[in-house]
Amino acid sequence: MTDATPAGVDLLSYLSHLELRFDSSASLVASDAHDDPATLEWGCRTVLPLWEPDDEEAAADNARLLAPGISLAQTSRGECQELTILTMSGLTLDLWRIGSIYASLDSRDADYEHFAPLFDKPGHLGLHSDLEECLVSGDQVVIINRVRIAPAWRGLGGVGRLLIGRLLRWVVGQAAIVATHPYPIDIPVGERDDTAREAQEKAAVQRTWQSLGFAPFREDLWVMQPYRHDHDDAVERLEAAFAQHL
């Protein structure tokens, strides 16, 4: 990801050039909880393609974007290289078909254990009874595990939130709920004993998700309920704010 804004570059002028990338995988059959076919692992990225320049002006644009301190992701897309702007990863659970929700979560990254309270007191389809009404919009649970945005693209008035919203349009599908565990993951592990700093940065991350229509559920879990349209309304406001760049 980019580490700092290159001198003289207006990043918002590149907003309309960004592209979305998606990868996902699920097993065909299950041999254990980790490869339950009803659990989809997915990852997505927002990237800025840098095609082989065909004139001096294009070459100059690339040179400005590839100033010292900017990392470049090599790709196999023809002559294209690309800068990764934002990454997001997670799981989608099919409540109709999944064998054991807890086993599927427990068999993966330890971060997914945070999401067990979504299912602690099973109601219909194993979803927590307090969330049952969300089943009107679908029968899947989308879990967002990690989101990272390149530092150069932070503080630009909500670009990160806009990109998350655009990615979620493709990820949400038939989701009853979308859940995340807001935490400032960029704090080094050795510095997390600074409770004041952790609380301050956690509150900032939570405000970001709140502005996207997410609300606290329990035990630091935040959920977005698609049928309420709070998220869609928030993304539409962001699109209006960035309309001149899109």
XYZ file of C-alpha atoms in Angstrom:
246
model
C 0.000 0.000 0.000
C 1.041 3.590 -0.410
C 2.858 5.017 2.590
C 2.662 8.750 1.958
C 1.094 11.138 -0.485
C 3.502 11.828 -3.358
C 4.389 15.497 -3.636
C 2.186 17.438 -6.024
C -0.368 14.643 -6.518
C -4.092 15.256 -6.033
C -5.218 11.743 -5.138
C -8.904 12.580 -5.488
C -8.328 13.246 -9.179
C -7.556 9.510 -9.498
C -10.724 8.370 -7.709
C -12.610 7.603 -10.924
C -9.704 5.406 -12.109
C -9.883 3.002 -9.178
C -10.981 -0.584 -9.802
C -12.351 -3.310 -7.539
C -10.789 -6.779 -7.282
C -12.466 -9.813 -5.672
C -11.241 -13.277 -4.691
C -13.244 -15.960 -2.893
C -13.115 -19.667 -2.206
C -15.289 -22.388 -0.700
C -14.895 -26.152 -0.537
C -16.992 -28.449 -2.685
C -17.350 -31.020 0.099
C -16.436 -31.024 3.781
C -13.798 -33.163 5.441
C -13.719 -31.022 8.606
C -15.131 -27.763 9.998
C -12.536 -25.631 8.233
C -13.743 -26.570 4.760
C -17.499 -26.492 5.372
C -18.956 -25.772 1.900
C -21.393 -23.311 3.494
C -18.534 -20.966 4.473
C -17.072 -18.692 1.833
C -13.727 -17.018 2.468
C -13.319 -13.807 0.517
C -10.961 -10.914 0.023
C -11.302 -7.755 -2.009
C -9.143 -4.811 -2.960
C -9.462 -1.381 -4.453
C -6.552 -0.697 -6.782
C -5.242 2.055 -9.011
C -4.052 0.490 -12.288
C -0.922 1.959 -13.835
C -0.906 0.955 -17.476
C 2.191 1.253 -19.606
C 2.263 4.998 -20.441
C 1.669 5.871 -24.071
C 2.728 9.509 -23.900
C 4.888 11.839 -21.842
C 1.979 13.127 -19.777
C 0.968 9.602 -18.720
C 4.579 8.778 -17.890
C 4.785 11.894 -15.723
C 1.588 10.889 -13.866
C 3.051 7.464 -13.100
C 6.327 9.008 -11.961
C 4.511 11.242 -9.477
C 2.514 8.326 -8.090
C 5.619 6.151 -7.802
C 7.646 8.633 -5.805
C 9.965 7.274 -3.066
C 8.029 5.543 -0.295
C 5.263 4.251 -2.565
C 4.929 0.497 -2.944
C 3.878 -1.115 -6.217
C 2.027 -4.414 -6.588
C 3.131 -6.350 -9.647
C 0.303 -8.006 -11.560
C -0.076 -10.295 -14.546
C -2.686 -8.114 -16.211
C -0.896 -7.403 -19.473
C 1.394 -4.434 -19.097
C -0.489 -3.206 -16.034
C 0.925 -2.604 -12.594
C -1.247 -1.373 -9.785
C -1.216 0.409 -6.456
C -3.327 -1.192 -3.722
C -5.449 1.450 -2.022
C -7.691 -0.598 0.286
C -8.014 -4.253 1.282
C -10.891 -6.017 3.031
C -11.321 -9.682 3.971
C -13.842 -11.867 5.726
C -16.311 -14.755 5.628
C -19.835 -15.363 4.396
C -21.831 -18.009 6.268
C -24.849 -19.660 4.673
C -27.191 -20.199 7.622
C -29.354 -22.691 5.766
C -26.527 -25.077 4.933
C -23.765 -24.647 7.508
C -23.020 -27.661 9.673
C -21.633 -26.017 12.815
C -21.246 -22.256 12.965
C -18.975 -22.334 16.026
C -16.707 -25.021 14.594
C -16.390 -23.158 11.322
C -15.374 -19.946 13.114
C -13.082 -21.711 15.592
C -11.169 -23.524 12.836
C -10.010 -20.259 11.281
C -8.102 -17.176 12.332
C -8.482 -16.471 16.057
C -10.039 -13.113 15.152
C -13.218 -14.919 14.104
C -13.845 -16.054 17.678
C -14.988 -12.477 18.355
C -18.076 -13.128 16.251
C -19.493 -16.037 18.283
C -21.959 -13.749 20.165
C -23.876 -13.297 16.914
C -25.032 -16.858 17.443
C -24.882 -17.288 21.251
C -28.630 -17.621 21.805
C -29.847 -19.305 18.623
C -33.097 -18.250 17.148
C -34.260 -19.183 13.668
C -31.395 -20.594 11.524
C -29.011 -20.327 14.481
C -28.870 -16.532 14.455
C -29.056 -14.769 17.806
C -32.708 -14.146 18.694
C -32.109 -10.388 18.917
C -31.160 -10.432 15.224
C -33.909 -12.700 13.908
C -35.824 -9.836 12.310
C -32.863 -9.326 9.966
C -33.726 -12.578 8.190
C -36.246 -10.634 6.099
C -33.312 -9.504 3.921
C -31.513 -12.833 3.513
C -30.137 -15.976 5.098
C -26.408 -15.265 5.154
C -24.095 -13.624 7.678
C -21.226 -11.568 6.276
C -18.290 -11.112 8.642
C -15.736 -8.399 7.924
C -12.466 -9.403 9.530
C -9.837 -6.887 8.394
C -9.912 -3.591 6.520
C -6.820 -1.558 5.718
C -6.500 1.626 3.705
C -3.220 3.039 2.429
C -2.090 5.919 4.696
C -1.907 8.360 1.777
C -5.653 7.921 1.189
C -6.690 8.593 4.776
C -8.079 11.930 5.845
C -9.546 12.736 2.432
C -13.090 13.311 3.638
C -14.372 9.748 3.614
C -12.695 8.035 0.654
C -12.096 4.903 2.713
C -15.754 4.743 3.719
C -16.830 5.228 0.120
C -14.583 2.376 -1.035
C -15.853 0.061 1.714
C -19.413 0.849 0.672
C -18.710 0.141 -2.997
C -17.032 -3.173 -2.152
C -19.860 -4.203 0.164
C -22.383 -3.782 -2.649
C -20.807 -6.847 -4.243
C -20.052 -8.720 -1.022
C -23.322 -8.397 0.892
C -25.523 -10.437 -1.474
C -28.344 -12.134 0.456
C -27.060 -11.084 3.878
C -29.292 -10.944 6.905
C -26.582 -9.023 8.740
C -23.064 -7.738 8.147
C -20.818 -7.739 11.215
C -17.425 -6.348 12.103
C -15.221 -5.958 15.175
C -13.907 -2.380 15.017
C -10.358 -2.269 16.311
C -7.305 -0.141 15.411
C -5.297 -3.033 13.971
C -2.375 -0.777 13.039
C -1.365 -0.321 16.688
C 1.743 -2.509 17.153
C 1.110 -5.426 19.511
C 3.859 -4.215 21.843
C 2.125 -0.832 22.247
C -1.368 -2.104 23.043
C -0.798 -1.798 26.776
C -1.289 1.958 26.315
C -4.975 1.765 27.217
C -5.642 5.465 26.686
C -4.275 5.364 23.154
C -6.107 2.132 22.401
C -9.415 3.565 23.630
C -8.961 6.760 21.627
C -8.121 4.985 18.395
C -10.806 2.349 18.902
C -13.401 5.117 19.297
C -12.227 6.654 16.013
C -12.584 3.322 14.196
C -16.032 2.799 15.697
C -17.135 6.252 14.484
C -16.097 5.257 10.976
C -18.300 2.171 11.018
C -21.147 4.045 12.685
C -21.110 6.533 9.808
C -21.631 3.567 7.454
C -24.825 2.450 9.198
C -23.272 -0.029 11.644
C -24.428 -0.082 15.268
C -23.058 -1.777 18.413
C -24.526 -5.188 19.191
C -22.551 -6.690 22.077
C -18.976 -7.412 23.173
C -17.475 -4.853 20.762
C -19.316 -6.329 17.783
C -21.009 -3.911 15.408
C -23.659 -4.960 12.935
C -25.271 -3.513 9.836
C -28.805 -4.637 9.060
C -29.332 -4.327 5.290
C -33.120 -4.215 5.445
C -33.000 -0.928 7.379
C -31.215 0.900 4.520
C -29.033 2.965 6.903
C -25.931 1.721 5.117
C -27.291 2.380 1.632
C -28.291 5.900 2.651
C -24.817 6.548 4.081
C -23.100 5.381 0.893
C -25.400 7.526 -1.232
C -24.416 10.568 0.836
C -20.739 9.763 0.312
C -21.292 9.363 -3.431
C -22.967 12.751 -3.523
C -20.059 14.294 -1.624
C -17.540 12.871 -4.108
C -19.720 13.283 -7.198
C -17.323 15.669 -8.910
C -14.545 13.053 -8.723
C -16.590 10.016 -9.774
